[in-house]
Coordinates of C-alpha atoms in Angstrom, one line a residue:
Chain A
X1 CA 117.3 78.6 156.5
X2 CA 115.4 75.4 158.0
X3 CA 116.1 72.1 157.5
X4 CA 112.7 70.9 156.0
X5 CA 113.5 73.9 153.6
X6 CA 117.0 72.9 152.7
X7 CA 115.7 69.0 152.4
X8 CA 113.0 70.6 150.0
X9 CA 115.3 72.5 147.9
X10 CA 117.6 69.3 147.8
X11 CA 115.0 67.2 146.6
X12 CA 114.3 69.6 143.7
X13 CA 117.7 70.3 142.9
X14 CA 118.1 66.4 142.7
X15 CA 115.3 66.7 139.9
X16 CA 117.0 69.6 138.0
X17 CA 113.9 71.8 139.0
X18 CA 115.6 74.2 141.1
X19 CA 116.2 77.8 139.9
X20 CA 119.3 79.2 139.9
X21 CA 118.4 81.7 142.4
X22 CA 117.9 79.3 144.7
X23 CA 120.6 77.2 144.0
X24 CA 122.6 80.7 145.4
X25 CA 120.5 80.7 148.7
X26 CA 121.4 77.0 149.1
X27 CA 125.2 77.4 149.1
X28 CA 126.8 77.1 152.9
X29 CA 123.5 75.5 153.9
X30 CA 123.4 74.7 157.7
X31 CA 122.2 71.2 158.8
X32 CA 125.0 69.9 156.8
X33 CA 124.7 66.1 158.3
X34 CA 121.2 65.7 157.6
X35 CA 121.6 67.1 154.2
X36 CA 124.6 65.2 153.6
X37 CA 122.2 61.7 155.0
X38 CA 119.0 62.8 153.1
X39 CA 121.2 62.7 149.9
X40 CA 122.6 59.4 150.8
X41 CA 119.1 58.1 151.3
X42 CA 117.4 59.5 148.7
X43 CA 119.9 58.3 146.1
X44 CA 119.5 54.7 147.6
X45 CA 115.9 55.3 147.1
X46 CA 116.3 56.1 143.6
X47 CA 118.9 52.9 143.1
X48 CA 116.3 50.4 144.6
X49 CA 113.7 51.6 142.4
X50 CA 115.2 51.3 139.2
X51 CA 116.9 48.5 140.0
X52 CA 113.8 46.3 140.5
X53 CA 113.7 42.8 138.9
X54 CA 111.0 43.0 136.5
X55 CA 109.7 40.1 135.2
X56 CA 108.8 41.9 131.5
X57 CA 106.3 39.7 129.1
X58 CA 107.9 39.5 125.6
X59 CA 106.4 42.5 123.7
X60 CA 105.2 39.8 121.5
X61 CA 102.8 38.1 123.7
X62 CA 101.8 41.2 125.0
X63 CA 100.9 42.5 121.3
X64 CA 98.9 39.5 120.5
X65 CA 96.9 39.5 123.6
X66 CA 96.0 43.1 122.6
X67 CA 95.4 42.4 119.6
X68 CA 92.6 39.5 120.8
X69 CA 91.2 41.9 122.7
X70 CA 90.9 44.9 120.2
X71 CA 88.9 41.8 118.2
X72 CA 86.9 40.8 120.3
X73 CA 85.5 44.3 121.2
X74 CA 84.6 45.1 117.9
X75 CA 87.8 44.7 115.4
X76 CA 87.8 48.6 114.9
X77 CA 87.8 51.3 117.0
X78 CA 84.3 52.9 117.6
X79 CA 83.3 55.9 115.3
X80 CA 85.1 59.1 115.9
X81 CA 82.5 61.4 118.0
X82 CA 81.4 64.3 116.6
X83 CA 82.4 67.1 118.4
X84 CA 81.2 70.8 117.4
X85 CA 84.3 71.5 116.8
X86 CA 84.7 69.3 114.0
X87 CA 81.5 70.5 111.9
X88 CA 81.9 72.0 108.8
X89 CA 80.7 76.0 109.7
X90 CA 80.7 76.4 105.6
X91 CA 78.2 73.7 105.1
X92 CA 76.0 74.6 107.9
X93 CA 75.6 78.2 107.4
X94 CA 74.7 77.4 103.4
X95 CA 72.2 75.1 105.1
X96 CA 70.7 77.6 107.5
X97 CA 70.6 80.1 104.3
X98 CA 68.8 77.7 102.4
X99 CA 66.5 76.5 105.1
X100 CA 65.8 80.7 105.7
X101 CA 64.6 81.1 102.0
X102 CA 62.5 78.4 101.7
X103 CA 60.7 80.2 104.8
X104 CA 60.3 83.3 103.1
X105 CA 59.1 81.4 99.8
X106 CA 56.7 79.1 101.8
X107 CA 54.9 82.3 104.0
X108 CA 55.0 84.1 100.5
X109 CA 53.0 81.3 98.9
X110 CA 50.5 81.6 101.6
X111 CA 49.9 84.9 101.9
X112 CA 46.4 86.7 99.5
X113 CA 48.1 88.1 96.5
X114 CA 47.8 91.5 95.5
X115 CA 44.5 91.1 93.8
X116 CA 43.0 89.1 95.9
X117 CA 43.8 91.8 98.8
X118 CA 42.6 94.3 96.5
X119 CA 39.1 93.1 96.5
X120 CA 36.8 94.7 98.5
X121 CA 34.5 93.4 100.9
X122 CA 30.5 93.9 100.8
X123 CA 29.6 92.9 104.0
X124 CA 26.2 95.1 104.0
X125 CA 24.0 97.2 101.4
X126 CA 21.0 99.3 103.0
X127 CA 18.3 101.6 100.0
X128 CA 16.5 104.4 101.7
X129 CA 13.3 103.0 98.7
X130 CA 10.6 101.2 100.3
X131 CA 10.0 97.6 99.4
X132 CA 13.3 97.4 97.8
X133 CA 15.4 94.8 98.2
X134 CA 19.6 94.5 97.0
X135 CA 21.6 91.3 95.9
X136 CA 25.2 91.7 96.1
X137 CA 27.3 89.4 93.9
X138 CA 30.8 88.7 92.7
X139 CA 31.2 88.9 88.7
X140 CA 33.2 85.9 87.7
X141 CA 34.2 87.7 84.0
X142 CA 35.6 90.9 85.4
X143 CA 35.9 90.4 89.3
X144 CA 34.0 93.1 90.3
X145 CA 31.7 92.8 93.1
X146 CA 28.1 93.7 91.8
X147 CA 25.2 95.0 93.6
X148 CA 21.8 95.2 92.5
X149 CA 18.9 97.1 94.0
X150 CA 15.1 95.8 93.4
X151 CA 11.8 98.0 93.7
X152 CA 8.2 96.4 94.1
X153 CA 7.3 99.0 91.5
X154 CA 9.7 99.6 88.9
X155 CA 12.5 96.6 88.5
X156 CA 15.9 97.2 88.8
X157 CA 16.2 100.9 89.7
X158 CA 20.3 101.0 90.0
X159 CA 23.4 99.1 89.6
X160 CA 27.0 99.5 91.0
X161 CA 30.0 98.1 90.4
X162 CA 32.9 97.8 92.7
Chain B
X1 CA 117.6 74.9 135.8
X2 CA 120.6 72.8 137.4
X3 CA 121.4 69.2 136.3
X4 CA 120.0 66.3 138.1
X5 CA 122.3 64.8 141.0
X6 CA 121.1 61.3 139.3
X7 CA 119.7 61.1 136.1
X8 CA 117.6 58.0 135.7
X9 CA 118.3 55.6 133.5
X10 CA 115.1 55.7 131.0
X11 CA 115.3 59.4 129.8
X12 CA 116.1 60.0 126.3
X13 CA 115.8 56.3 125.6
X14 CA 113.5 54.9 123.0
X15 CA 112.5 55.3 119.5
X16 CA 112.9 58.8 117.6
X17 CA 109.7 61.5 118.1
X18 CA 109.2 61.2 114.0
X19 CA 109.6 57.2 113.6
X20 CA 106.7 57.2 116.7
X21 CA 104.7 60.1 115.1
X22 CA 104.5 58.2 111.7
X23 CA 103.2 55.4 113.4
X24 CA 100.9 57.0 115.7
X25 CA 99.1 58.5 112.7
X26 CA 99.2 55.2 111.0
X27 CA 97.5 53.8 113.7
X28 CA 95.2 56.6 113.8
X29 CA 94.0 55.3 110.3
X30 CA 93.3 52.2 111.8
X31 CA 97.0 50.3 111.0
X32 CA 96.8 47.5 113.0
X33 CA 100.4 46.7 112.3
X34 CA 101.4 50.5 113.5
X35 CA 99.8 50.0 116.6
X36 CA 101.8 46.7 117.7
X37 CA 104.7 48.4 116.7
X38 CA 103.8 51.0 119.1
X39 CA 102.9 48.3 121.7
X40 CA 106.3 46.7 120.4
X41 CA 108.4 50.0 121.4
X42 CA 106.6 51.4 124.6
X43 CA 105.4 47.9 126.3
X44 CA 108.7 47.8 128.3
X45 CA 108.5 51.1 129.8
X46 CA 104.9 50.9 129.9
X47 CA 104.9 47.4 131.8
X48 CA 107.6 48.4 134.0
X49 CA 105.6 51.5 135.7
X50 CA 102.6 49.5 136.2
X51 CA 104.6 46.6 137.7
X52 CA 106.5 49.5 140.0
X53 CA 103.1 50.8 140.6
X54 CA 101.1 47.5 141.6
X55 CA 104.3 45.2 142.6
X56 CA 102.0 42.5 141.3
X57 CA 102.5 40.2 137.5
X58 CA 98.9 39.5 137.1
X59 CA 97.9 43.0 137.7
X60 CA 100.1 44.1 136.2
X61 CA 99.7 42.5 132.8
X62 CA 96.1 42.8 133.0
X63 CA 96.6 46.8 133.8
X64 CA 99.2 46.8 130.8
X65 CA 96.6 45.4 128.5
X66 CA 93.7 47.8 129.3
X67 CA 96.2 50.6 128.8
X68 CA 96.4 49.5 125.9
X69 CA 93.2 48.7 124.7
X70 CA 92.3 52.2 125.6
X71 CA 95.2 53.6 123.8
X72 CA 93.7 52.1 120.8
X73 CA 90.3 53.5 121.9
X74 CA 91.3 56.7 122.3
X75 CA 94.2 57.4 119.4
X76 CA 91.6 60.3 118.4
X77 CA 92.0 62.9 121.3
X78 CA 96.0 62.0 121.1
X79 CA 96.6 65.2 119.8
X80 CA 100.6 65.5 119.7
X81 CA 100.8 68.3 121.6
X82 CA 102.6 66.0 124.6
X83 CA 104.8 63.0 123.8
X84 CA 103.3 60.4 122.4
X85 CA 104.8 58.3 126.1
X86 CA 103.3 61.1 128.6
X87 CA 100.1 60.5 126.9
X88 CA 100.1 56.6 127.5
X89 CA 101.6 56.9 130.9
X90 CA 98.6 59.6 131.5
X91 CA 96.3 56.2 130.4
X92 CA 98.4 53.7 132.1
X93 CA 98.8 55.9 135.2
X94 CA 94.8 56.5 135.8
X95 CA 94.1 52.8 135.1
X96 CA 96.0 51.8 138.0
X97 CA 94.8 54.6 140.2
X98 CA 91.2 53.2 139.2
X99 CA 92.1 49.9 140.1
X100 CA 93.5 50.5 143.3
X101 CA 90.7 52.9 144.1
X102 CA 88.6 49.4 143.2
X103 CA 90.5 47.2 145.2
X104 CA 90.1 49.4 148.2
X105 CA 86.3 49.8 147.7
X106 CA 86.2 45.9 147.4
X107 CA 88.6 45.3 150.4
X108 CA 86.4 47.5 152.3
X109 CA 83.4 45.6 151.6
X110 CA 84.5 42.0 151.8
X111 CA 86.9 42.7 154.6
X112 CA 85.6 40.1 156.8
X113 CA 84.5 37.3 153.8
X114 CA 87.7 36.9 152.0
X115 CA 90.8 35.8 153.4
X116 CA 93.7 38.5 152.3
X117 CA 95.7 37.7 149.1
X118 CA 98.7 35.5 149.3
X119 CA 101.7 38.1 150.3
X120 CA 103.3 39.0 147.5
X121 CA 107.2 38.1 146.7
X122 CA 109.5 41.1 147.9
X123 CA 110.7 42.4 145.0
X124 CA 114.4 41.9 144.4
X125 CA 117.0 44.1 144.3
X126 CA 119.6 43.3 142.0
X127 CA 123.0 44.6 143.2
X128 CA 126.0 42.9 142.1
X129 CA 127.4 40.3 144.7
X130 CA 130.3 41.2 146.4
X131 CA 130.5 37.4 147.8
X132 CA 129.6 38.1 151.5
X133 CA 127.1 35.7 152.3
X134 CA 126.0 38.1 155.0
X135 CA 125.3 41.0 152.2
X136 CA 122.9 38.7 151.1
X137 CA 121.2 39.0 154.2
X138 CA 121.4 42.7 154.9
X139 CA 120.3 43.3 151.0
X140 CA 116.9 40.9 151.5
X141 CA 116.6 43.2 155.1
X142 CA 116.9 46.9 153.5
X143 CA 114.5 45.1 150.3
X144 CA 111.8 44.0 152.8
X145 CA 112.0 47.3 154.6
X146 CA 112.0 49.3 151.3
X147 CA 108.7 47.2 150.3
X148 CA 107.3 48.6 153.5
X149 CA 108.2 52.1 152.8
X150 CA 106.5 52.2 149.4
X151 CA 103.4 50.3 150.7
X152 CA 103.1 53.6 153.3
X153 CA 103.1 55.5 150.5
X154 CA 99.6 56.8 148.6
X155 CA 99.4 55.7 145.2
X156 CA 99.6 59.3 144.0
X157 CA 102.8 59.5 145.7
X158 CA 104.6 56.3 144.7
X159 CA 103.6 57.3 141.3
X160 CA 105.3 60.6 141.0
X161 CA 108.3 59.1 143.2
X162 CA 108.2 55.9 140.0
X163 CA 107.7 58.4 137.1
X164 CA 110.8 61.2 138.5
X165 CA 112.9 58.4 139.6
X166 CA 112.6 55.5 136.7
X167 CA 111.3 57.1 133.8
X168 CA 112.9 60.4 134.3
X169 CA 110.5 63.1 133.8
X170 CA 110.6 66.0 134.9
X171 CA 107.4 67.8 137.5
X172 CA 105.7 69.6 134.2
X173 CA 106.0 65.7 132.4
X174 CA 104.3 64.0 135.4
X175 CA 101.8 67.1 135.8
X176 CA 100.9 66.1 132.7
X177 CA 100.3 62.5 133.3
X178 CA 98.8 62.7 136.6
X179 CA 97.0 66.3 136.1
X180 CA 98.1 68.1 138.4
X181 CA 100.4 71.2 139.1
X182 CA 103.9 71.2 139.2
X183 CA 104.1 72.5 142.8
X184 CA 102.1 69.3 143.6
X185 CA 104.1 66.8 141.9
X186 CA 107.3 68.6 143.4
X187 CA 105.6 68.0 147.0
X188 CA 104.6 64.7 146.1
X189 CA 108.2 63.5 145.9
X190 CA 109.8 65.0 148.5
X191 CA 107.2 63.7 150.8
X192 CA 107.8 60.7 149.5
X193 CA 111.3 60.6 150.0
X194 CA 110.7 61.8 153.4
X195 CA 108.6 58.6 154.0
X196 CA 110.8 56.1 152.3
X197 CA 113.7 57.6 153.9
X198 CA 111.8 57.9 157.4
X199 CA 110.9 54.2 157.1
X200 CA 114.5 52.9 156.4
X201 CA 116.2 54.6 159.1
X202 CA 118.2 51.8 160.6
X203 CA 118.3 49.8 157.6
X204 CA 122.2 50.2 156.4

């Protein structure tokens, strides 16, 4: 196997990431010295960086300058977004019922009604009877649409209702 | 999965997974006094990977804060399903990258109107003295030279080398915090060891 492939399997097993497997494949490694070295350095590595002198603010301070802060922005956290995953389906699909009924009602309320489509229009009246003239009306009593027919000669010769 | 050669010192540390869950969903209810307590339990750890991170007190307190502030901010998408510590790492971690990605934008700009920052302090490495006033020496000369390692290093990979060594986690954990794979994270330290180690050569 090659050294930078030992090296990288050593620095895993370090970490307690390699797999068993590997570990197997590992055993008898060649490059013994620089394995041997890398180990040495790595764990100095390790040392000096854990061994740092920190200067650490007391938690105290620390809170209380948060704290400031979080006051100064605002005192309170800004309002929760609403994400779509937080709607309430139950509510919104009553909603969207509610919203589809008052449709239907609404295009119900304008639409003729039954009577009113019922009534027949009298857009033209024509009498073979020379001279005579016809008057087309609407009833108001009964609704019926009423046409009268006028001759010169003898009055009101006929009358239909519609 | 085989054991650790060294197991850093932070893992399994802290305060019990139900005593910080209570307060994390106190705080959620806007409980001020939950949240300090959180602050109270995690600022050490928390301050401690920055500092690593930025090798700097004022930025590092100021970073600390904002993490913070945004932990507050953001206690609402916290939805348990990490530890409550990978989550603020995730916050902590991503507002250092941000500064540094800031820094270097402004460095880049200003280059030749500001002088540079006053070097900073080489961080000390506390080793018990054997009284060999020449270990003194030798100890300041494999600090420096381990200062200039990590300063070769890329923020991404200092970070997973700081989270794996200090804190303990393990690749899925800092995945987590610095979203990305495992495979990554796993490359990211050994380069990093590599480099450090590269660097050093000589030292002891």
């Amino acid at each position: 196997m090659k050294l930078e492939k030992q090296l990288e399997q050593l620095s895993r097993k370090r970490d307690g990431e390699l797999r068993p497997h590997e570990a197997e494949l590992g055993q008898g490694a060649e490059h013994a010295a620089e394995l041997a070295e890398a180990e040495r350095a790595w764990t100095e590595v390790g040392e000096l960086l854990r061994n740092q002198a920190i200067p650490v603010p007391p938690a105290e301070v620390v809170w209380n300058n948060v704290r400031r802060e979080l006051r100064q922005i605002s005192g309170r956290r800004p309002e929760r977004k609403v994400s779509v995953f937080d709607w309430n389906w139950g509510w919104l699909a009553a909603s969207a019922i509610v919203l589809i009924l008052l449709g239907f009602v609404g295009v119900r309320l304008m639409l003729p009604t039954t009577a009113d489509a019922a009534i027949p229009r009298v857009e033209w009246v024509e009498a073979e009877l020379p001279g005579s003239s016809a008057m087309v009306y609407e009833d108001e009593a009964s609704g019926a649409v009423v046409i009268w027919l006028m001759t010169p000669e003898e009055g009101t010769v006929g009358e239909a209702g519609i | 999965m085989n054991n650790p050669a060294s197991e850093p010192s932070n893992k399994n540390e802290g305060p019990s997974p139900e005593v910080v869950a209570e307060l994390v969903a106190r705080a959620r209810q806007s409980d001020e006094d939950a949240f300090g307590e959180l602050v109270k339990l995690f600022h050490g750890r928390v301050y401690g990977v920055i500092y690593r991170m930025v090798s700097d007190v004022e930025d590092a307190r100021e970073l600390e804060q904002q993490t913070w502030v945004k932990a507050w901010q953001r206690l609402d998408s916290y939805k348990g399903d990490a530890q409550f510590f990978t989550w603020l790492y995730r916050i902590a971690v991503n507002s250092v990258l941000d500064h540094g990605r800031r820094s270097a934008r402004r460095k880049e700009v200003s280059l030749d109107e500001e002088p540079d920052r006053e070097p900073r302090p080489a961080v000390e490495w506390q080793r018990p003295d054997d009284g060999r006033p020449d270990r003194g020496l030798e100890r300041q000369e494999v600090q420096e030279a381990f200062e200039r390692a990590l300063d070769q290093l890329s923020p991404e990979h200092r970070t997973a080398l700081i989270l794996r060594e200090v804190e303990g986690m393990s690749y899925r954990e800092i995945g987590q915090v610095m979203k990305c794979r495992a495979g990554t994270v796993m490359s990211r330290i050994f380069y990093a060891r590599r480099l450090v180690q590269e660097q050093m050569k000589g030292m002891r």
